[in-house]
Amino acid sequence: MGKLIIRGGNPLNGEVTISGAKNAALPLIASAILAPGEMVLRNVPRLKDVETMGMLLQHLEARFLHDGEVRIDTSTIAGIDAPYDLVRTMRASVLVLGPLLARMGEAVVSLPGGCAIGARPINLHLMGLEKMGATITLEQGYVRAKARRLKGASIYFDMPTVTGTENLMMAASLADGLTVLENAACEPEVSDLANALNKMGASIEGAGTTTIRIEGVNRLNPIDYAIIPDRIETGTFMAAAGITGGKIRIKACRWEHLDAIIMKLTEAGIEIEKDGEDIIVRGPERLAAVNVKTMPYPGFPTDMQAQFMAMMSIADGTSVITENIFENRFMHVSELMRMGANIIIDGATATVKGIPFLRGAPVMATDLRASASLIIAGLVARGETHVSRIYHLDRGYDAIERKLRALGADIERAKES
Ligand code: EPZ
């Protein structure tokens, strides 16, 4: 397993180009199951999770190639199962459930099992498919779903679910009749998927709002499609520039996907301005303490909570961070405390008392965004920080240490001793 060695103290300067969004790429790759023929996806990041989704499609006997762009051909698809050994490494594998059911009439998908940041059940995905006429049985840790042809239904989500909305939007695209999703997730990645599905011939209205209407069609055709940039990678680099007091230009990002992130980072004293299609970020001498609550989009994203907490650990004052989406997304706290951070957890709330500086230390990554949080802390800590178990990081960031080094960070990858 690898680790990152970071020597703190260098303000970041220069420009960085954002990669395609992981959480847009994964559902879009799954959507190829709905449309036989060659599909091309561009701006797809080189990530472990993208590789895993590709392996899953190959397991289903589809063709998957990632050289520059992603080329998929599901004409030959014959499998209907997503095995445990793949699903347990990437919960987003559940995104093949809706497309397989719609295309093949049957799907056998392993239940994802536990995850570091929370139980993350898929009951809402299954509820929706049952309303659309699927018979769902659970057998030895697998979901078996069957439906000769799904039929349109009205579905209300008890809580907004991103992949639940995506799964049902894909299933409904080939269903018979109208499906209405209420209390749907509004994330930009949901809208990107809807845009692609409509280009494939689907009839979807309202994506990006809490009510999405999908009129089923008989056939979808493969497309050539460029995915949106990664708003969480963008926010991560903004936080890295903010905490190190640097000045960076961020290219290939989308200002309109970043409202809550820009609001909160600006409140913390970071200067953020639009320059054409780019964003210029300038970090202050010292950050101001700011409270934040994670919420479904367009609220402050849970995927930026750990990175924001790293910033607040050396801010001037005390900040209160509330995690409303996942029940166990504070595992970076104990690692930040090894670096001297002063944080008290009480249920879903972490109270962060800003200190003058962090000290480098050996720390362990526990999940994808916790890894980013520890890197951000290491960039500003006094001394050397070793972040171990960075396989978590490689799932969701495309060559982040190369990008950070190009901005002047003293960071290198090494073998874990
Ligand atoms: C997506 O996960 C993202 N992953 C996550 O990004 C992100 O943190 C999350 O949305 C929230 O924004 C992908 O898009 C591949 P949810 P997802 O269903 O869809 C509960 C990252 O770091 N829930 O929106 O799995 C669930 O437990 C990853 O890139 C149910 O109870 O999240 C959670 O508390 C991490 N039943 C809440 O809803 C269900 O059937 C939101 O989960 C589904 C969800």
Short mmCIF file of C-alpha atoms and ligand atoms in Angstrom, two decimals:
data_model
loop_
_atom_site.label_atom_id
_atom_site.label_comp_id
_atom_site.label_asym_id
_atom_site.label_seq_id
_atom_site.Cartn_x
_atom_site.Cartn_y
_atom_site.Cartn_z
CA MET A 1 0.00 0.00 0.00
CA GLY A 2 1.23 3.56 -0.72
CA LYS A 3 1.54 6.66 1.36
CA LEU A 4 2.05 10.37 0.74
CA ILE A 5 4.84 12.34 2.40
CA ILE A 6 4.04 16.04 2.77
CA ARG A 7 6.34 18.75 4.13
CA GLY A 8 4.14 21.67 5.10
CA GLY A 9 4.64 25.43 4.74
CA ASN A 10 4.55 26.16 1.00
CA PRO A 11 1.74 28.50 -0.11
CA LEU A 12 0.19 27.09 -3.30
CA ASN A 13 0.74 29.17 -6.45
CA GLY A 14 0.03 28.55 -10.13
CA GLU A 15 -2.81 26.97 -12.06
CA VAL A 16 -4.61 23.64 -11.89
CA THR A 17 -7.01 21.95 -14.33
CA ILE A 18 -9.94 20.09 -12.82
CA SER A 19 -10.71 16.55 -14.00
CA GLY A 20 -14.13 15.16 -14.90
CA ALA A 21 -16.53 14.43 -12.06
CA LYS A 22 -16.26 10.96 -10.50
CA ASN A 23 -19.90 11.07 -9.44
CA ALA A 24 -21.02 11.93 -12.97
CA ALA A 25 -18.76 9.35 -14.65
CA LEU A 26 -20.04 6.38 -12.64
CA PRO A 27 -23.78 6.69 -13.45
CA LEU A 28 -22.99 7.65 -17.05
CA ILE A 29 -20.92 4.49 -17.52
CA ALA A 30 -23.82 2.45 -16.08
CA SER A 31 -26.27 4.21 -18.43
CA ALA A 32 -24.50 2.63 -21.41
CA ILE A 33 -26.29 -0.61 -20.45
CA LEU A 34 -29.53 1.04 -21.62
CA ALA A 35 -28.23 1.71 -25.16
CA PRO A 36 -26.65 -1.06 -27.30
CA GLY A 37 -23.82 0.13 -29.57
CA GLU A 38 -20.63 2.15 -29.07
CA MET A 39 -20.88 4.94 -26.45
CA VAL A 40 -18.06 7.46 -25.98
CA LEU A 41 -17.60 9.40 -22.74
CA ARG A 42 -15.04 12.22 -22.66
CA ASN A 43 -13.34 14.04 -19.79
CA VAL A 44 -13.58 10.87 -17.67
CA PRO A 45 -11.05 10.99 -14.79
CA ARG A 46 -8.49 8.23 -14.29
CA LEU A 47 -9.76 6.81 -11.00
CA LYS A 48 -9.90 3.43 -9.30
CA ASP A 49 -13.69 3.68 -9.10
CA VAL A 50 -13.94 4.26 -12.87
CA GLU A 51 -11.75 1.17 -13.45
CA THR A 52 -13.98 -0.84 -11.10
CA MET A 53 -17.14 0.22 -12.94
CA GLY A 54 -15.41 -0.76 -16.19
CA MET A 55 -14.55 -4.17 -14.77
CA LEU A 56 -18.18 -4.60 -13.79
CA LEU A 57 -19.32 -3.88 -17.36
CA GLN A 58 -16.71 -6.33 -18.69
CA HIS A 59 -18.02 -8.90 -16.20
CA LEU A 60 -21.45 -8.38 -17.80
CA GLU A 61 -19.78 -9.13 -21.19
CA ALA A 62 -19.89 -5.57 -22.45
CA ARG A 63 -16.78 -3.90 -23.95
CA PHE A 64 -15.06 -1.18 -21.89
CA LEU A 65 -11.91 0.72 -22.85
CA HIS A 66 -10.41 3.81 -21.16
CA ASP A 67 -7.64 5.34 -23.24
CA GLY A 68 -8.07 9.11 -23.17
CA GLU A 69 -11.81 8.81 -23.54
CA VAL A 70 -13.99 5.91 -22.38
CA ARG A 71 -15.44 3.66 -25.10
CA ILE A 72 -18.22 1.26 -24.12
CA ASP A 73 -20.22 -1.18 -26.24
CA THR A 74 -23.02 -3.05 -24.51
CA SER A 75 -24.39 -4.75 -27.65
CA THR A 76 -22.96 -8.04 -26.41
CA ILE A 77 -24.12 -7.73 -22.83
CA ALA A 78 -25.30 -11.12 -21.51
CA GLY A 79 -24.72 -11.01 -17.76
CA ILE A 80 -27.21 -9.76 -15.20
CA ASP A 81 -25.16 -10.00 -12.03
CA ALA A 82 -22.98 -7.58 -10.07
CA PRO A 83 -20.88 -9.82 -7.79
CA TYR A 84 -20.05 -9.09 -4.17
CA ASP A 85 -16.27 -8.93 -4.75
CA LEU A 86 -16.82 -5.95 -7.06
CA VAL A 87 -19.72 -4.26 -5.26
CA ARG A 88 -17.98 -4.34 -1.86
CA THR A 89 -15.08 -2.33 -3.28
CA MET A 90 -17.40 0.26 -4.79
CA ARG A 91 -20.97 0.85 -3.62
CA ALA A 92 -21.75 2.83 -6.76
CA SER A 93 -21.90 -0.58 -8.51
CA VAL A 94 -25.54 -0.50 -7.39
CA LEU A 95 -26.04 1.91 -10.31
CA VAL A 96 -26.23 -1.06 -12.71
CA LEU A 97 -29.38 -2.32 -10.98
CA GLY A 98 -31.88 -0.02 -12.71
CA PRO A 99 -30.28 -0.21 -16.17
CA LEU A 100 -29.93 -4.04 -16.06
CA LEU A 101 -33.56 -4.42 -14.98
CA ALA A 102 -34.73 -2.09 -17.76
CA ARG A 103 -32.55 -3.68 -20.48
CA MET A 104 -32.48 -7.37 -19.47
CA GLY A 105 -35.65 -7.72 -17.38
CA GLU A 106 -33.62 -9.10 -14.49
CA ALA A 107 -30.70 -8.12 -12.25
CA VAL A 108 -28.85 -9.84 -9.42
CA VAL A 109 -26.81 -7.24 -7.55
CA SER A 110 -24.92 -7.76 -4.32
CA LEU A 111 -26.07 -5.60 -1.44
CA PRO A 112 -23.20 -3.12 -0.94
CA GLY A 113 -22.56 -4.02 2.68
CA GLY A 114 -21.23 -1.57 5.22
CA CYS A 115 -19.18 1.49 4.43
CA ALA A 116 -16.76 3.50 6.53
CA ILE A 117 -18.96 6.61 6.53
CA GLY A 118 -22.29 4.98 7.31
CA ALA A 119 -24.76 2.12 6.77
CA ARG A 120 -25.81 3.59 3.41
CA PRO A 121 -28.78 1.26 2.74
CA ILE A 122 -30.41 1.08 -0.69
CA ASN A 123 -33.99 0.63 0.51
CA LEU A 124 -35.16 3.71 -1.42
CA HIS A 125 -33.73 2.34 -4.68
CA LEU A 126 -35.63 -0.93 -4.11
CA MET A 127 -38.85 0.81 -3.02
CA GLY A 128 -38.90 2.73 -6.30
CA LEU A 129 -38.27 -0.32 -8.47
CA GLU A 130 -41.03 -2.23 -6.66
CA LYS A 131 -43.44 0.65 -7.34
CA MET A 132 -42.48 0.29 -11.01
CA GLY A 133 -43.58 -3.36 -10.91
CA ALA A 134 -40.33 -5.19 -10.19
CA THR A 135 -40.37 -8.20 -7.90
CA ILE A 136 -37.51 -7.85 -5.46
CA THR A 137 -36.14 -10.72 -3.38
CA LEU A 138 -33.12 -10.76 -1.10
CA GLU A 139 -31.03 -13.97 -1.25
CA GLN A 140 -27.69 -14.57 0.50
CA GLY A 141 -26.72 -10.89 0.45
CA TYR A 142 -27.92 -10.34 -3.11
CA VAL A 143 -30.87 -8.37 -4.46
CA ARG A 144 -32.68 -10.25 -7.25
CA ALA A 145 -34.96 -7.91 -9.23
CA LYS A 146 -37.27 -9.07 -12.03
CA ALA A 147 -39.69 -7.27 -14.33
CA ARG A 148 -40.77 -8.20 -17.86
CA ARG A 149 -41.23 -4.46 -18.47
CA LEU A 150 -41.18 -1.76 -15.81
CA LYS A 151 -44.16 0.55 -15.70
CA GLY A 152 -44.24 4.24 -14.86
CA ALA A 153 -45.05 5.12 -11.23
CA SER A 154 -45.15 8.03 -8.79
CA ILE A 155 -42.26 7.66 -6.34
CA TYR A 156 -41.55 9.78 -3.25
CA PHE A 157 -38.11 9.58 -1.63
CA ASP A 158 -38.23 9.85 2.20
CA MET A 159 -34.88 11.60 1.82
CA PRO A 160 -33.02 12.79 -1.28
CA THR A 161 -30.73 10.03 -2.55
CA VAL A 162 -28.26 10.79 -5.35
CA THR A 163 -27.70 7.29 -6.72
CA GLY A 164 -31.29 6.35 -5.87
CA THR A 165 -32.52 9.19 -8.08
CA GLU A 166 -30.06 8.17 -10.81
CA ASN A 167 -30.95 4.46 -10.65
CA LEU A 168 -34.68 5.13 -10.96
CA MET A 169 -34.25 7.81 -13.64
CA MET A 170 -32.36 5.26 -15.76
CA ALA A 171 -34.90 2.47 -15.08
CA ALA A 172 -37.83 4.80 -15.85
CA SER A 173 -36.28 5.88 -19.17
CA LEU A 174 -37.30 2.54 -20.75
CA ALA A 175 -40.42 1.92 -18.65
CA ASP A 176 -43.96 1.90 -20.03
CA GLY A 177 -45.56 5.25 -19.18
CA LEU A 178 -44.79 8.24 -16.94
CA THR A 179 -42.66 8.11 -13.79
CA VAL A 180 -42.56 11.04 -11.39
CA LEU A 181 -39.75 11.21 -8.80
CA GLU A 182 -40.62 13.47 -5.84
CA ASN A 183 -38.05 14.76 -3.32
CA ALA A 184 -35.41 13.76 -5.86
CA ALA A 185 -31.72 14.69 -5.47
CA CYS A 186 -30.77 17.93 -7.28
CA GLU A 187 -27.01 17.39 -7.58
CA PRO A 188 -25.34 18.57 -10.85
CA GLU A 189 -24.32 14.94 -11.49
CA VAL A 190 -28.03 14.00 -11.59
CA SER A 191 -28.63 16.75 -14.17
CA ASP A 192 -25.60 15.64 -16.19
CA LEU A 193 -27.00 12.11 -16.34
CA ALA A 194 -30.45 13.41 -17.37
CA ASN A 195 -28.87 15.53 -20.12
CA ALA A 196 -27.02 12.48 -21.45
CA LEU A 197 -30.12 10.26 -21.25
CA ASN A 198 -32.17 12.86 -23.16
CA LYS A 199 -29.42 12.96 -25.80
CA MET A 200 -29.77 9.15 -25.96
CA GLY A 201 -33.47 9.59 -26.72
CA ALA A 202 -35.05 9.63 -23.27
CA SER A 203 -37.76 12.09 -22.27
CA ILE A 204 -36.80 13.58 -18.88
CA GLU A 205 -37.90 16.93 -17.44
CA GLY A 206 -37.10 18.63 -14.15
CA ALA A 207 -33.64 17.18 -13.42
CA GLY A 208 -31.88 19.53 -11.01
CA THR A 209 -35.15 20.15 -9.16
CA THR A 210 -36.87 17.99 -6.54
CA THR A 211 -39.50 16.75 -9.05
CA ILE A 212 -38.33 14.80 -12.09
CA ARG A 213 -40.76 13.50 -14.76
CA ILE A 214 -39.64 10.65 -17.03
CA GLU A 215 -41.82 9.54 -19.96
CA GLY A 216 -40.65 6.02 -20.88
CA VAL A 217 -39.50 5.32 -24.45
CA ASN A 218 -38.90 2.05 -26.31
CA ARG A 219 -35.24 2.47 -27.20
CA LEU A 220 -32.20 4.53 -26.30
CA ASN A 221 -29.19 5.07 -28.55
CA PRO A 222 -25.53 5.41 -27.52
CA ILE A 223 -23.94 8.88 -27.67
CA ASP A 224 -20.63 10.73 -27.57
CA TYR A 225 -20.74 12.84 -24.39
CA ALA A 226 -18.36 14.97 -22.33
CA ILE A 227 -18.99 14.84 -18.59
CA ILE A 228 -19.03 17.83 -16.21
CA PRO A 229 -15.97 18.80 -14.13
CA ASP A 230 -15.64 17.61 -10.55
CA ARG A 231 -17.04 20.24 -8.15
CA ILE A 232 -15.61 18.41 -5.12
CA GLU A 233 -12.11 18.32 -6.60
CA THR A 234 -12.56 22.05 -7.32
CA GLY A 235 -13.60 22.71 -3.70
CA THR A 236 -10.67 20.62 -2.47
CA PHE A 237 -8.15 22.78 -4.36
CA MET A 238 -9.90 25.95 -3.17
CA ALA A 239 -9.48 24.73 0.41
CA ALA A 240 -5.82 23.84 -0.22
CA ALA A 241 -5.10 27.32 -1.57
CA GLY A 242 -7.11 28.89 1.26
CA ILE A 243 -5.32 27.08 4.07
CA THR A 244 -1.81 27.71 2.67
CA GLY A 245 -2.40 31.43 1.98
CA GLY A 246 -1.59 30.89 -1.68
CA LYS A 247 -3.03 32.19 -4.96
CA ILE A 248 -4.17 29.73 -7.66
CA ARG A 249 -6.06 29.80 -10.95
CA ILE A 250 -8.50 26.89 -11.34
CA LYS A 251 -9.29 25.89 -14.94
CA ALA A 252 -12.04 23.69 -16.44
CA CYS A 253 -14.39 24.15 -13.47
CA ARG A 254 -18.03 25.25 -13.23
CA TRP A 255 -18.75 28.32 -11.04
CA GLU A 256 -22.48 27.54 -11.09
CA HIS A 257 -21.98 24.19 -9.32
CA LEU A 258 -20.11 25.75 -6.40
CA ASP A 259 -22.49 28.27 -4.77
CA ALA A 260 -22.49 26.86 -1.22
CA ILE A 261 -18.76 26.07 -1.31
CA ILE A 262 -17.90 29.58 -2.55
CA MET A 263 -20.20 31.18 0.06
CA LYS A 264 -18.63 29.31 2.97
CA LEU A 265 -15.02 29.65 1.84
CA THR A 266 -15.55 33.37 1.24
CA GLU A 267 -17.01 33.68 4.75
CA ALA A 268 -13.77 32.09 6.00
CA GLY A 269 -11.81 34.92 4.39
CA ILE A 270 -10.77 33.29 1.13
CA GLU A 271 -11.02 35.59 -1.93
CA ILE A 272 -12.75 33.79 -4.83
CA GLU A 273 -13.41 35.49 -8.15
CA LYS A 274 -14.49 34.47 -11.62
CA ASP A 275 -12.04 35.24 -14.44
CA GLY A 276 -13.70 34.15 -17.71
CA GLU A 277 -14.20 30.38 -17.37
CA ASP A 278 -11.53 30.20 -14.65
CA ILE A 279 -11.72 30.81 -10.92
CA ILE A 280 -8.99 32.72 -9.03
CA VAL A 281 -8.56 31.79 -5.36
CA ARG A 282 -6.47 33.75 -2.85
CA GLY A 283 -5.93 32.56 0.73
CA PRO A 284 -5.79 35.06 3.61
CA GLU A 285 -3.09 35.48 6.25
CA ARG A 286 -5.34 33.61 8.65
CA LEU A 287 -8.75 31.99 8.06
CA ALA A 288 -11.82 33.05 10.04
CA ALA A 289 -13.86 30.41 11.91
CA VAL A 290 -17.15 29.61 10.14
CA ASN A 291 -20.03 27.28 11.04
CA VAL A 292 -21.28 24.83 8.41
CA LYS A 293 -24.05 22.23 8.11
CA THR A 294 -23.92 19.64 5.33
CA MET A 295 -27.13 19.39 3.31
CA PRO A 296 -28.34 17.87 0.03
CA TYR A 297 -27.52 20.04 -3.01
CA PRO A 298 -27.65 23.02 -3.32
CA GLY A 299 -26.60 23.00 0.37
CA PHE A 300 -23.00 22.60 1.53
CA PRO A 301 -21.85 19.18 0.25
CA THR A 302 -21.03 16.41 2.70
CA ASP A 303 -18.13 15.52 0.38
CA MET A 304 -16.47 18.83 1.37
CA GLN A 305 -17.02 18.51 5.13
CA ALA A 306 -13.69 16.85 5.95
CA GLN A 307 -11.70 19.29 3.82
CA PHE A 308 -13.49 22.24 5.44
CA MET A 309 -12.74 20.89 8.91
CA ALA A 310 -9.01 20.76 8.12
CA MET A 311 -9.19 24.46 7.25
CA MET A 312 -11.11 25.32 10.42
CA SER A 313 -8.56 23.52 12.62
CA ILE A 314 -6.20 26.52 12.27
CA ALA A 315 -8.82 29.26 11.80
CA ASP A 316 -9.14 32.26 14.13
CA GLY A 317 -11.96 31.25 16.48
CA THR A 318 -14.26 28.29 17.02
CA SER A 319 -16.41 26.71 14.30
CA VAL A 320 -19.29 24.23 14.59
CA ILE A 321 -19.54 21.65 11.80
CA THR A 322 -22.72 19.56 11.54
CA GLU A 323 -22.82 16.43 9.35
CA ASN A 324 -26.46 15.85 8.39
CA ILE A 325 -26.06 13.32 5.58
CA PHE A 326 -23.99 10.38 6.91
CA GLU A 327 -23.95 9.05 10.44
CA ASN A 328 -20.23 8.30 10.66
CA ARG A 329 -18.34 10.84 8.61
CA PHE A 330 -15.99 12.16 11.30
CA MET A 331 -13.22 9.57 11.05
CA HIS A 332 -10.75 12.23 9.93
CA VAL A 333 -11.21 13.96 13.33
CA SER A 334 -8.97 11.61 15.33
CA GLU A 335 -6.30 11.84 12.63
CA LEU A 336 -6.45 15.67 12.61
CA MET A 337 -6.15 15.58 16.41
CA ARG A 338 -2.89 13.61 16.03
CA MET A 339 -1.66 16.74 14.26
CA GLY A 340 -2.71 18.90 17.20
CA ALA A 341 -6.22 19.91 16.13
CA ASN A 342 -8.64 20.76 18.97
CA ILE A 343 -11.96 19.11 18.02
CA ILE A 344 -14.82 17.84 20.17
CA ILE A 345 -17.48 15.58 18.66
CA ASP A 346 -21.01 15.45 20.04
CA GLY A 347 -23.22 13.23 17.84
CA ALA A 348 -23.50 14.81 14.39
CA THR A 349 -21.68 17.95 15.48
CA ALA A 350 -17.95 18.68 15.69
CA THR A 351 -16.76 21.80 17.52
CA VAL A 352 -13.39 22.91 16.12
CA LYS A 353 -11.35 25.36 18.21
CA GLY A 354 -8.83 26.98 15.88
CA ILE A 355 -5.17 26.71 16.97
CA PRO A 356 -2.16 28.71 15.67
CA PHE A 357 -0.63 25.80 13.74
CA LEU A 358 -0.74 22.05 13.14
CA ARG A 359 2.23 19.73 13.51
CA GLY A 360 3.10 17.06 10.93
CA ALA A 361 2.52 13.46 12.05
CA PRO A 362 1.96 9.95 10.66
CA VAL A 363 -1.81 9.73 9.97
CA MET A 364 -4.09 7.18 8.29
CA ALA A 365 -6.64 7.76 5.56
CA THR A 366 -9.97 6.11 6.39
CA ASP A 367 -12.13 7.11 3.41
CA LEU A 368 -11.89 9.15 0.23
CA ARG A 369 -12.59 12.64 1.51
CA ALA A 370 -10.84 12.06 4.85
CA SER A 371 -7.70 11.43 2.75
CA ALA A 372 -8.11 14.87 1.14
CA SER A 373 -8.62 16.45 4.56
CA LEU A 374 -5.33 15.02 5.87
CA ILE A 375 -3.45 16.20 2.78
CA ILE A 376 -4.84 19.73 3.22
CA ALA A 377 -3.75 19.67 6.88
CA GLY A 378 -0.31 18.36 5.90
CA LEU A 379 0.19 21.18 3.38
CA VAL A 380 0.17 23.73 6.20
CA ALA A 381 1.45 21.70 9.17
CA ARG A 382 4.93 22.32 10.60
CA GLY A 383 7.15 19.37 9.68
CA GLU A 384 6.44 16.18 7.82
CA THR A 385 3.10 14.38 7.52
CA HIS A 386 2.84 10.80 6.27
CA VAL A 387 -0.64 9.90 5.04
CA SER A 388 -0.99 6.12 4.81
CA ARG A 389 -3.65 3.92 3.11
CA ILE A 390 -3.95 6.34 0.20
CA TYR A 391 -5.75 3.71 -1.87
CA HIS A 392 -8.80 5.51 -0.49
CA LEU A 393 -7.57 8.70 -2.17
CA ASP A 394 -6.93 7.03 -5.55
CA ARG A 395 -10.60 6.05 -5.76
CA GLY A 396 -11.69 9.65 -6.25
CA TYR A 397 -8.80 11.99 -7.11
CA ASP A 398 -6.94 11.89 -10.42
CA ALA A 399 -3.19 12.31 -9.66
CA ILE A 400 -3.78 14.85 -6.90
CA GLU A 401 -0.15 14.83 -5.68
CA ARG A 402 1.08 15.64 -9.21
CA LYS A 403 -1.35 18.56 -9.40
CA LEU A 404 -0.38 19.80 -5.92
CA ARG A 405 3.37 19.50 -6.69
CA ALA A 406 2.82 21.62 -9.82
CA LEU A 407 1.34 24.25 -7.48
CA GLY A 408 4.49 24.24 -5.32
CA ALA A 409 3.52 21.76 -2.63
CA ASP A 410 6.28 19.58 -1.19
CA ILE A 411 4.50 16.25 -1.58
CA GLU A 412 5.57 12.84 -2.86
CA ARG A 413 4.21 9.31 -3.06
CA ALA A 414 6.20 6.55 -1.34
CA LYS A 415 5.87 2.90 -0.40
CA GLU A 416 4.23 2.33 2.95
CA SER A 417 6.94 1.01 5.30
C1 EPZ B 1 -23.67 9.83 -3.48
O1 EPZ B 1 -23.70 8.68 -2.68
C2 EPZ B 1 -22.20 10.11 -3.77
N1 EPZ B 1 -21.65 8.98 -4.51
C3 EPZ B 1 -21.45 10.32 -2.46
O2 EPZ B 1 -20.11 10.64 -2.78
C4 EPZ B 1 -22.08 11.50 -1.72
O3 EPZ B 1 -21.44 11.67 -0.48
C5 EPZ B 1 -23.57 11.22 -1.51
O4 EPZ B 1 -24.21 10.96 -2.77
C6 EPZ B 1 -24.29 12.39 -0.85
O5 EPZ B 1 -24.13 13.54 -1.63
C7 EPZ B 1 -21.91 8.86 -5.83
O6 EPZ B 1 -22.61 9.67 -6.41
C8 EPZ B 1 -21.27 7.71 -6.55
P1 EPZ B 1 -27.23 9.10 -0.99
P2 EPZ B 1 -25.11 7.94 -2.41
O7 EPZ B 1 -28.03 7.95 -1.48
O8 EPZ B 1 -26.00 8.09 -3.58
C9 EPZ B 1 -29.45 7.58 2.89
C10 EPZ B 1 -17.82 10.60 -2.52
O9 EPZ B 1 -17.11 10.95 -1.59
N2 EPZ B 1 -30.08 6.59 2.00
O10 EPZ B 1 -27.50 10.46 -1.57
O11 EPZ B 1 -24.80 6.57 -1.93
C11 EPZ B 1 -27.94 7.36 3.02
O12 EPZ B 1 -27.66 6.42 4.02
C12 EPZ B 1 -19.06 9.80 -2.27
O13 EPZ B 1 -17.62 10.89 -3.73
C13 EPZ B 1 -31.03 5.71 2.55
O14 EPZ B 1 -31.31 5.74 3.74
O15 EPZ B 1 -25.69 8.79 -1.21
C14 EPZ B 1 -27.45 8.75 3.36
O16 EPZ B 1 -27.60 8.95 4.75
C15 EPZ B 1 -19.18 9.42 -0.82
N3 EPZ B 1 -31.61 4.79 1.73
C16 EPZ B 1 -28.40 9.67 2.59
O17 EPZ B 1 -29.55 8.88 2.27
C17 EPZ B 1 -31.32 4.73 0.38
O18 EPZ B 1 -31.91 3.87 -0.33
C18 EPZ B 1 -27.84 10.23 1.29
O19 EPZ B 1 -27.31 9.13 0.59
C19 EPZ B 1 -30.38 5.62 -0.14
C20 EPZ B 1 -29.78 6.55 0.68
#
